[in-house]
Amino acid sequence: MSSKRSAPLHRPQPRTAVALALAGGGPLGAIYEIGALCALDDSLTGLDFNACGHYVGVSAGGFIAAGLANGMSPRQLCDAFIEDLPTEENFDPAWLMKPAWRELGLRAARLPQLLGSALWTWLAHGRPLSQAAEQLGAVLPTGVFDNEDIHRQIERLFSHAGRSNDFRQLRARLTLVATDLDSGESTPFGRPGWDHVPISRAIQASAALPGLFPPVEIGGRHYVDGALKKTLHATVALDEGAKLLICLNPLVPFHADPKASRHQRIPSLVDGGLPAVMSQTFRSMIHSRLALGLKHYERAYPDSDIVLIEPDQRDAEMFFANTFSYRQRRRLAEHAFQQTRQMLRQNADNISGKLERHGIALDHAALADPDRRLLHGPDQPVADPVRRLHATLDTLEQRLRERAAHQGMA
């Protein structure tokens, strides 16, 4: 692998003070982040999501961050990941469901030796059977699905004209975080000393969730999902001077309400069995770390503004999603797009104040348009009168607040 630096790709001059941090969350996280980014791109003026100064990605967020840093617009990412188009741009999540035959075969080949060693420990040394059986743990695969296609397909996607699979050719900073399996330490691919690793390989490593995908070997070390240490890893951007940090986090714990309507499906998560309980547990752990991290950012970087975009914790649609269905991908992306627009309308005062300090503004006309959509087709019915009414009322409330604030300053 050559260490020679090529000339940076020709792109808009990055706004060094603006950084974007994208958390992980598997295919569901990527779907949410693409829908949310398209909503932000549609609703903000003064910000080009292909011209941020620093992109930080973890796990599935790494794919989105690398795409943006490579000049792919949020809409182009939507075409590549959400739409099932017969083009070379298409990235099908079904590729992630291929069994890891090589890993399974290598582990199975060790079974005779490990079984013999376990029997010897039990019979010759008189050790307890449970202790001898522990030696058989090494025959279990470290991942059940093959993640090599992540590297191959992203390498292909970034080989097109105007893109690069080399960190050093990007005009903006790109940091993709993985975890060194043998040390437990975070590894910031893209930073000096780690920027020789292909972007596609770094994404593969950052998304290698233990148990689901095998660890990724790079330079004789093995790497797994970057979310094992932190949820966002945004410190690297703040340390380099980011004054506006926009964070996207797709995984939040679900607030089930026994009195809620049927669309929430179950009154209590225990009724959903083990999958619902494990999902809630994982999300709660991820989100609590995020909350602590954001508090640290606010204390340690008081001159920086932080905007967090994430789903409503009462959103059953995102919690009970089947992300490997094409039909669901489209519906969930549209849902994320509309929910983000609604969140921007509801929190316009707080968000506007942070954005305006950096020359960015909310486009209230776009946010008020009830016919604004991400996708078009049979899955997207036209806007209903109730949604039109809500959007109009949200806009009216925002305009009244702005007028009252203006009169107060006069």
Short mmCIF file of C-alpha atoms in Angstrom, two decimals:
data_model
loop_
_atom_site.label_atom_id
_atom_site.label_comp_id
_atom_site.label_asym_id
_atom_site.label_seq_id
_atom_site.Cartn_x
_atom_site.Cartn_y
_atom_site.Cartn_z
CA MET A 1 0.00 0.00 0.00
CA SER A 2 1.49 3.30 -1.06
CA SER A 3 1.94 6.04 1.53
CA LYS A 4 2.17 8.76 -1.11
CA ARG A 5 -0.37 11.51 -0.69
CA SER A 6 -2.46 12.41 -3.71
CA ALA A 7 -3.90 15.84 -4.37
CA PRO A 8 -7.12 16.54 -2.42
CA LEU A 9 -10.36 16.11 -4.32
CA HIS A 10 -11.93 19.30 -5.66
CA ARG A 11 -14.83 20.11 -3.35
CA PRO A 12 -16.35 23.21 -1.72
CA GLN A 13 -14.02 24.72 0.86
CA PRO A 14 -14.90 23.10 4.21
CA ARG A 15 -16.26 25.20 7.06
CA THR A 16 -13.65 24.22 9.60
CA ALA A 17 -15.74 25.38 12.55
CA VAL A 18 -18.63 23.02 11.72
CA ALA A 19 -18.42 19.31 12.56
CA LEU A 20 -20.84 16.44 12.12
CA ALA A 21 -20.80 13.39 14.42
CA LEU A 22 -22.82 10.29 13.52
CA ALA A 23 -23.43 7.46 16.00
CA GLY A 24 -24.01 3.82 15.08
CA GLY A 25 -27.09 1.67 15.10
CA GLY A 26 -26.85 -0.94 12.34
CA PRO A 27 -29.01 -0.71 9.21
CA LEU A 28 -31.77 0.97 11.24
CA GLY A 29 -29.32 3.64 12.37
CA ALA A 30 -28.21 4.29 8.79
CA ILE A 31 -31.83 4.56 7.62
CA TYR A 32 -32.70 7.03 10.39
CA GLU A 33 -29.58 9.13 9.85
CA ILE A 34 -30.13 9.37 6.09
CA GLY A 35 -33.76 10.42 6.58
CA ALA A 36 -32.81 12.92 9.29
CA LEU A 37 -29.93 14.36 7.23
CA CYS A 38 -32.21 14.82 4.23
CA ALA A 39 -34.65 16.67 6.49
CA LEU A 40 -31.87 18.90 7.83
CA ASP A 41 -30.53 19.52 4.33
CA ASP A 42 -34.04 20.49 3.25
CA SER A 43 -34.72 22.69 6.29
CA LEU A 44 -31.46 24.60 6.86
CA THR A 45 -29.98 27.45 4.89
CA GLY A 46 -26.31 28.38 5.08
CA LEU A 47 -25.00 24.83 5.58
CA ASP A 48 -23.68 22.44 2.94
CA PHE A 49 -23.45 18.93 4.40
CA ASN A 50 -20.65 18.16 1.95
CA ALA A 51 -18.58 21.10 3.21
CA CYS A 52 -18.29 20.49 6.96
CA GLY A 53 -14.81 20.76 8.41
CA HIS A 54 -14.82 17.45 10.25
CA TYR A 55 -16.87 14.26 9.99
CA VAL A 56 -16.81 11.72 12.81
CA GLY A 57 -18.47 8.35 12.30
CA VAL A 58 -18.96 5.27 14.46
CA SER A 59 -20.23 1.92 13.15
CA ALA A 60 -23.11 2.51 10.67
CA GLY A 61 -22.58 6.25 11.14
CA GLY A 62 -19.13 5.77 9.66
CA PHE A 63 -20.60 4.83 6.28
CA ILE A 64 -22.78 7.96 6.26
CA ALA A 65 -19.92 10.21 7.43
CA ALA A 66 -17.55 8.83 4.79
CA GLY A 67 -20.17 9.29 2.07
CA LEU A 68 -20.70 12.93 3.00
CA ALA A 69 -16.95 13.56 3.19
CA ASN A 70 -16.70 11.99 -0.27
CA GLY A 71 -19.12 14.48 -1.76
CA MET A 72 -22.25 12.32 -1.70
CA SER A 73 -25.23 14.50 -0.78
CA PRO A 74 -27.83 13.24 1.71
CA ARG A 75 -30.17 12.61 -1.23
CA GLN A 76 -27.50 10.60 -3.04
CA LEU A 77 -26.98 8.53 0.11
CA CYS A 78 -30.71 7.96 0.17
CA ASP A 79 -30.60 6.73 -3.43
CA ALA A 80 -27.69 4.39 -2.64
CA PHE A 81 -28.94 2.92 0.63
CA ILE A 82 -32.73 3.32 0.69
CA GLU A 83 -33.89 3.09 -2.90
CA ASP A 84 -33.66 -0.31 -4.60
CA LEU A 85 -32.30 1.08 -7.85
CA PRO A 86 -30.52 -1.13 -10.45
CA THR A 87 -27.36 1.00 -10.45
CA GLU A 88 -23.76 0.64 -9.33
CA GLU A 89 -24.54 3.08 -6.50
CA ASN A 90 -26.91 0.67 -4.74
CA PHE A 91 -25.81 -0.58 -1.30
CA ASP A 92 -28.09 -3.45 -0.28
CA PRO A 93 -28.25 -4.24 3.49
CA ALA A 94 -29.01 -7.85 2.51
CA TRP A 95 -25.27 -8.20 1.84
CA LEU A 96 -24.80 -8.07 5.60
CA MET A 97 -26.76 -11.31 6.07
CA LYS A 98 -24.30 -13.67 4.37
CA PRO A 99 -23.03 -16.37 6.76
CA ALA A 100 -19.37 -16.07 7.76
CA TRP A 101 -18.43 -19.43 6.25
CA ARG A 102 -14.69 -18.86 6.56
CA GLU A 103 -14.95 -18.00 10.26
CA LEU A 104 -17.31 -20.93 10.88
CA GLY A 105 -14.98 -23.32 9.03
CA LEU A 106 -11.84 -22.18 10.88
CA ARG A 107 -13.55 -22.61 14.24
CA ALA A 108 -15.00 -26.00 13.35
CA ALA A 109 -11.55 -27.22 12.26
CA ARG A 110 -10.32 -26.64 15.82
CA LEU A 111 -13.02 -28.82 17.37
CA PRO A 112 -11.10 -32.17 17.42
CA GLN A 113 -8.05 -30.62 19.11
CA LEU A 114 -10.11 -28.67 21.62
CA LEU A 115 -12.32 -31.67 22.38
CA GLY A 116 -9.27 -33.84 22.99
CA SER A 117 -7.74 -31.21 25.26
CA ALA A 118 -10.99 -30.89 27.24
CA LEU A 119 -11.27 -34.67 27.71
CA TRP A 120 -7.63 -34.85 28.82
CA THR A 121 -8.22 -32.09 31.36
CA TRP A 122 -11.26 -33.92 32.71
CA LEU A 123 -10.00 -37.51 32.72
CA ALA A 124 -6.24 -37.19 33.29
CA HIS A 125 -6.23 -34.25 35.69
CA GLY A 126 -9.53 -34.90 37.39
CA ARG A 127 -10.76 -31.36 36.79
CA PRO A 128 -14.51 -30.64 37.00
CA LEU A 129 -16.38 -31.28 33.77
CA SER A 130 -17.54 -27.66 33.66
CA GLN A 131 -13.94 -26.43 33.75
CA ALA A 132 -12.94 -28.81 30.97
CA ALA A 133 -15.91 -27.73 28.87
CA GLU A 134 -14.77 -24.11 29.07
CA GLN A 135 -11.97 -24.97 26.67
CA LEU A 136 -14.57 -25.70 24.01
CA GLY A 137 -15.58 -22.03 24.02
CA ALA A 138 -12.82 -21.32 21.48
CA VAL A 139 -14.75 -23.31 18.86
CA LEU A 140 -17.59 -20.80 18.88
CA PRO A 141 -17.40 -18.30 15.99
CA THR A 142 -16.63 -14.66 16.77
CA GLY A 143 -19.31 -13.61 14.30
CA VAL A 144 -22.07 -15.33 12.36
CA PHE A 145 -22.25 -12.96 9.37
CA ASP A 146 -19.54 -12.12 6.85
CA ASN A 147 -18.59 -8.42 6.85
CA GLU A 148 -16.06 -8.54 4.01
CA ASP A 149 -18.73 -7.25 1.61
CA ILE A 150 -18.86 -4.02 3.61
CA HIS A 151 -15.27 -3.34 2.59
CA ARG A 152 -15.70 -4.53 -1.00
CA GLN A 153 -18.92 -2.65 -1.75
CA ILE A 154 -17.82 0.64 -0.16
CA GLU A 155 -14.46 0.37 -1.90
CA ARG A 156 -16.41 0.07 -5.18
CA LEU A 157 -18.70 2.97 -4.26
CA PHE A 158 -15.76 5.26 -3.48
CA SER A 159 -13.84 4.27 -6.62
CA HIS A 160 -16.11 6.40 -8.83
CA ALA A 161 -14.82 9.64 -10.30
CA GLY A 162 -14.64 12.47 -7.77
CA ARG A 163 -14.48 10.14 -4.77
CA SER A 164 -11.67 8.45 -2.91
CA ASN A 165 -11.14 5.52 -0.57
CA ASP A 166 -8.08 7.31 0.86
CA PHE A 167 -8.44 9.53 3.94
CA ARG A 168 -5.53 11.63 2.74
CA GLN A 169 -7.26 12.70 -0.47
CA LEU A 170 -10.27 14.20 1.28
CA ARG A 171 -10.44 17.95 1.70
CA ALA A 172 -12.25 17.68 5.05
CA ARG A 173 -11.29 15.73 8.12
CA LEU A 174 -12.83 12.25 8.42
CA THR A 175 -12.44 10.18 11.57
CA LEU A 176 -13.86 6.65 11.78
CA VAL A 177 -13.57 5.09 15.21
CA ALA A 178 -13.10 1.37 15.95
CA THR A 179 -12.07 -0.47 19.11
CA ASP A 180 -8.82 -2.42 19.38
CA LEU A 181 -10.02 -5.83 20.60
CA ASP A 182 -6.83 -6.72 22.49
CA SER A 183 -6.46 -3.43 24.34
CA GLY A 184 -10.02 -2.12 24.52
CA GLU A 185 -8.78 1.29 23.34
CA SER A 186 -10.39 3.42 20.67
CA THR A 187 -8.60 3.71 17.34
CA PRO A 188 -9.30 6.87 15.29
CA PHE A 189 -8.80 5.81 11.68
CA GLY A 190 -8.14 8.86 9.56
CA ARG A 191 -5.98 10.62 12.11
CA PRO A 192 -2.21 10.89 11.53
CA GLY A 193 -0.71 7.44 11.86
CA TRP A 194 -4.01 5.79 10.94
CA ASP A 195 -4.82 7.57 7.69
CA HIS A 196 -3.07 4.99 5.47
CA VAL A 197 -5.86 2.46 6.13
CA PRO A 198 -8.48 2.43 3.34
CA ILE A 199 -11.71 4.17 4.33
CA SER A 200 -13.73 1.08 3.40
CA ARG A 201 -11.64 -1.12 5.71
CA ALA A 202 -11.98 1.39 8.55
CA ILE A 203 -15.78 1.38 8.12
CA GLN A 204 -15.78 -2.43 8.20
CA ALA A 205 -13.79 -2.39 11.44
CA SER A 206 -15.89 0.33 13.06
CA ALA A 207 -19.08 -1.64 12.32
CA ALA A 208 -17.84 -5.08 13.42
CA LEU A 209 -20.34 -5.66 16.23
CA PRO A 210 -19.00 -8.59 18.33
CA GLY A 211 -21.07 -11.73 17.96
CA LEU A 212 -22.65 -10.48 14.75
CA PHE A 213 -19.51 -9.88 12.65
CA PRO A 214 -15.96 -11.23 13.08
CA PRO A 215 -13.26 -8.79 14.21
CA VAL A 216 -11.41 -7.10 11.34
CA GLU A 217 -7.66 -7.60 11.09
CA ILE A 218 -5.67 -4.50 10.14
CA GLY A 219 -1.89 -4.40 10.46
CA GLY A 220 -1.80 -7.50 12.66
CA ARG A 221 -4.36 -6.10 15.14
CA HIS A 222 -8.04 -6.97 15.43
CA TYR A 223 -10.75 -4.32 15.59
CA VAL A 224 -14.42 -4.33 16.53
CA ASP A 225 -17.31 -1.86 16.76
CA GLY A 226 -16.27 1.66 17.78
CA ALA A 227 -19.35 2.07 19.99
CA LEU A 228 -17.86 -0.23 22.65
CA LYS A 229 -16.04 2.74 24.22
CA LYS A 230 -18.21 5.76 23.42
CA THR A 231 -21.38 6.53 21.52
CA LEU A 232 -20.19 9.52 19.45
CA HIS A 233 -16.42 10.01 19.88
CA ALA A 234 -16.96 13.70 19.04
CA THR A 235 -14.12 14.90 21.28
CA VAL A 236 -11.69 14.63 18.37
CA ALA A 237 -13.63 17.28 16.43
CA LEU A 238 -14.07 19.59 19.41
CA ASP A 239 -10.37 19.31 20.24
CA GLU A 240 -9.58 20.51 16.74
CA GLY A 241 -11.65 23.65 17.14
CA ALA A 242 -15.20 22.81 16.05
CA LYS A 243 -17.54 25.59 17.21
CA LEU A 244 -20.76 23.96 15.98
CA LEU A 245 -21.17 20.23 16.48
CA ILE A 246 -24.24 18.59 14.95
CA CYS A 247 -24.79 15.11 16.40
CA LEU A 248 -27.10 12.40 15.07
CA ASN A 249 -27.98 9.49 17.33
CA PRO A 250 -30.48 6.93 16.01
CA LEU A 251 -30.86 4.68 19.07
CA VAL A 252 -32.91 5.88 22.04
CA PRO A 253 -34.73 3.88 24.73
CA PHE A 254 -38.43 3.46 24.11
CA HIS A 255 -40.97 4.95 26.53
CA ALA A 256 -43.84 2.45 26.46
CA ASP A 257 -47.15 3.81 27.74
CA PRO A 258 -49.79 1.33 28.99
CA LYS A 259 -52.45 3.94 28.22
CA ALA A 260 -51.22 4.64 24.71
CA SER A 261 -53.14 3.82 21.57
CA ARG A 262 -52.68 0.54 19.73
CA HIS A 263 -50.04 1.92 17.37
CA GLN A 264 -47.50 1.40 20.15
CA ARG A 265 -48.22 -2.34 19.78
CA ILE A 266 -47.54 -3.44 23.34
CA PRO A 267 -48.32 -1.75 26.68
CA SER A 268 -45.11 -3.07 28.27
CA LEU A 269 -41.84 -4.12 26.67
CA VAL A 270 -41.78 -7.38 28.61
CA ASP A 271 -44.72 -8.46 26.45
CA GLY A 272 -42.36 -8.30 23.46
CA GLY A 273 -40.17 -11.06 24.86
CA LEU A 274 -36.38 -11.28 24.79
CA PRO A 275 -35.79 -9.24 21.59
CA ALA A 276 -37.66 -6.22 22.99
CA VAL A 277 -35.96 -6.51 26.39
CA MET A 278 -32.47 -6.81 24.88
CA SER A 279 -33.09 -3.94 22.47
CA GLN A 280 -34.27 -1.70 25.29
CA THR A 281 -31.28 -2.68 27.44
CA PHE A 282 -28.78 -1.95 24.67
CA ARG A 283 -30.42 1.34 23.76
CA SER A 284 -30.55 2.48 27.39
CA MET A 285 -26.83 1.78 27.85
CA ILE A 286 -25.89 3.58 24.63
CA HIS A 287 -28.10 6.58 25.42
CA SER A 288 -26.92 6.99 29.02
CA ARG A 289 -23.31 7.17 27.80
CA LEU A 290 -24.36 9.71 25.22
CA ALA A 291 -26.04 11.88 27.86
CA LEU A 292 -22.89 11.81 30.01
CA GLY A 293 -20.75 12.61 26.98
CA LEU A 294 -22.87 15.62 26.02
CA LYS A 295 -22.67 16.99 29.57
CA HIS A 296 -18.88 16.64 29.38
CA TYR A 297 -18.79 18.45 26.03
CA GLU A 298 -20.83 21.35 27.45
CA ARG A 299 -18.44 21.72 30.41
CA ALA A 300 -15.18 21.17 28.55
CA TYR A 301 -16.07 23.18 25.43
CA PRO A 302 -18.26 26.08 26.64
CA ASP A 303 -17.59 28.10 23.47
CA SER A 304 -18.98 25.40 21.20
CA ASP A 305 -22.65 24.90 20.32
CA ILE A 306 -23.98 21.35 20.22
CA VAL A 307 -27.16 20.32 18.40
CA LEU A 308 -28.43 16.78 19.01
CA ILE A 309 -30.81 15.15 16.53
CA GLU A 310 -32.42 11.87 17.61
CA PRO A 311 -35.81 10.09 17.47
CA ASP A 312 -38.62 10.77 19.91
CA GLN A 313 -38.42 8.18 22.69
CA ARG A 314 -42.15 7.53 22.24
CA ASP A 315 -41.66 6.60 18.58
CA ALA A 316 -42.75 2.96 18.34
CA GLU A 317 -42.20 2.98 14.57
CA MET A 318 -38.43 3.19 14.95
CA PHE A 319 -38.23 0.76 17.89
CA PHE A 320 -40.16 -2.13 16.31
CA ALA A 321 -38.64 -1.86 12.83
CA ASN A 322 -37.60 -4.65 10.48
CA THR A 323 -34.76 -2.96 8.63
CA PHE A 324 -33.99 -5.73 6.14
CA SER A 325 -37.22 -5.23 4.22
CA TYR A 326 -36.99 -2.92 1.19
CA ARG A 327 -40.55 -1.71 1.75
CA GLN A 328 -39.73 -0.95 5.38
CA ARG A 329 -36.53 0.87 4.46
CA ARG A 330 -38.47 3.34 2.37
CA ARG A 331 -41.19 3.78 4.97
CA LEU A 332 -38.72 4.23 7.83
CA ALA A 333 -36.61 6.74 5.90
CA GLU A 334 -39.72 8.79 5.14
CA HIS A 335 -40.75 8.49 8.79
CA ALA A 336 -37.33 9.73 9.97
CA PHE A 337 -37.54 12.61 7.49
CA GLN A 338 -40.96 13.74 8.73
CA GLN A 339 -40.19 13.21 12.42
CA THR A 340 -37.02 15.29 12.13
CA ARG A 341 -38.99 18.09 10.46
CA GLN A 342 -41.50 17.93 13.30
CA MET A 343 -38.72 18.06 15.90
CA LEU A 344 -37.21 21.12 14.20
CA ARG A 345 -40.58 22.89 14.27
CA GLN A 346 -41.16 22.06 17.93
CA ASN A 347 -37.65 23.08 19.04
CA ALA A 348 -37.15 25.96 16.62
CA ASP A 349 -36.31 28.56 19.28
CA ASN A 350 -33.53 26.56 20.94
CA ILE A 351 -32.04 25.22 17.70
CA SER A 352 -32.26 28.54 15.83
CA GLY A 353 -30.26 30.34 18.50
CA LYS A 354 -27.39 27.87 18.22
CA LEU A 355 -27.39 27.75 14.43
CA GLU A 356 -27.65 31.50 13.85
CA ARG A 357 -24.37 32.10 15.66
CA HIS A 358 -22.74 30.22 12.79
CA GLY A 359 -24.60 31.78 9.89
CA ILE A 360 -27.14 28.97 9.57
CA ALA A 361 -30.91 29.45 9.70
CA LEU A 362 -34.04 27.34 9.74
CA ASP A 363 -36.11 27.58 6.57
CA HIS A 364 -39.54 28.03 8.18
CA ALA A 365 -41.32 28.00 4.83
CA ALA A 366 -39.87 24.58 4.01
CA LEU A 367 -40.68 23.27 7.48
CA ALA A 368 -44.27 24.51 7.16
CA ASP A 369 -44.85 22.84 3.80
CA PRO A 370 -47.05 19.79 4.54
CA ASP A 371 -46.34 18.29 1.11
CA ARG A 372 -42.57 18.14 1.61
CA ARG A 373 -41.46 14.51 1.22
CA LEU A 374 -38.29 12.48 1.01
CA LEU A 375 -39.63 9.74 -1.26
CA HIS A 376 -42.51 9.44 -3.67
CA GLY A 377 -44.44 6.34 -4.58
CA PRO A 378 -47.15 3.99 -3.31
CA ASP A 379 -45.70 3.93 0.19
CA GLN A 380 -46.14 7.69 0.62
CA PRO A 381 -49.77 8.89 0.71
CA VAL A 382 -50.46 12.56 0.19
CA ALA A 383 -50.53 14.82 3.20
CA ASP A 384 -53.74 14.45 5.20
CA PRO A 385 -55.71 17.45 6.50
CA VAL A 386 -54.73 16.79 10.14
CA ARG A 387 -51.01 16.89 9.32
CA ARG A 388 -51.54 20.04 7.27
CA LEU A 389 -53.33 21.64 10.23
CA HIS A 390 -50.55 20.67 12.66
CA ALA A 391 -47.86 22.07 10.38
CA THR A 392 -49.79 25.30 9.94
CA LEU A 393 -50.30 25.69 13.69
CA ASP A 394 -46.62 24.99 14.34
CA THR A 395 -45.66 27.70 11.86
CA LEU A 396 -48.17 30.17 13.30
CA GLU A 397 -46.87 29.55 16.83
CA GLN A 398 -43.28 30.05 15.66
CA ARG A 399 -44.13 33.31 13.87
CA LEU A 400 -45.95 34.64 16.94
CA ARG A 401 -42.92 33.86 19.12
CA GLU A 402 -40.62 35.61 16.66
CA ARG A 403 -42.88 38.66 16.55
CA ALA A 404 -43.10 38.81 20.34
CA ALA A 405 -39.31 38.57 20.62
CA HIS A 406 -38.87 41.32 18.01
CA GLN A 407 -41.31 43.63 19.81
CA GLY A 408 -39.50 42.96 23.08
CA MET A 409 -36.24 44.11 21.54
CA ALA A 410 -37.75 47.21 19.99
#
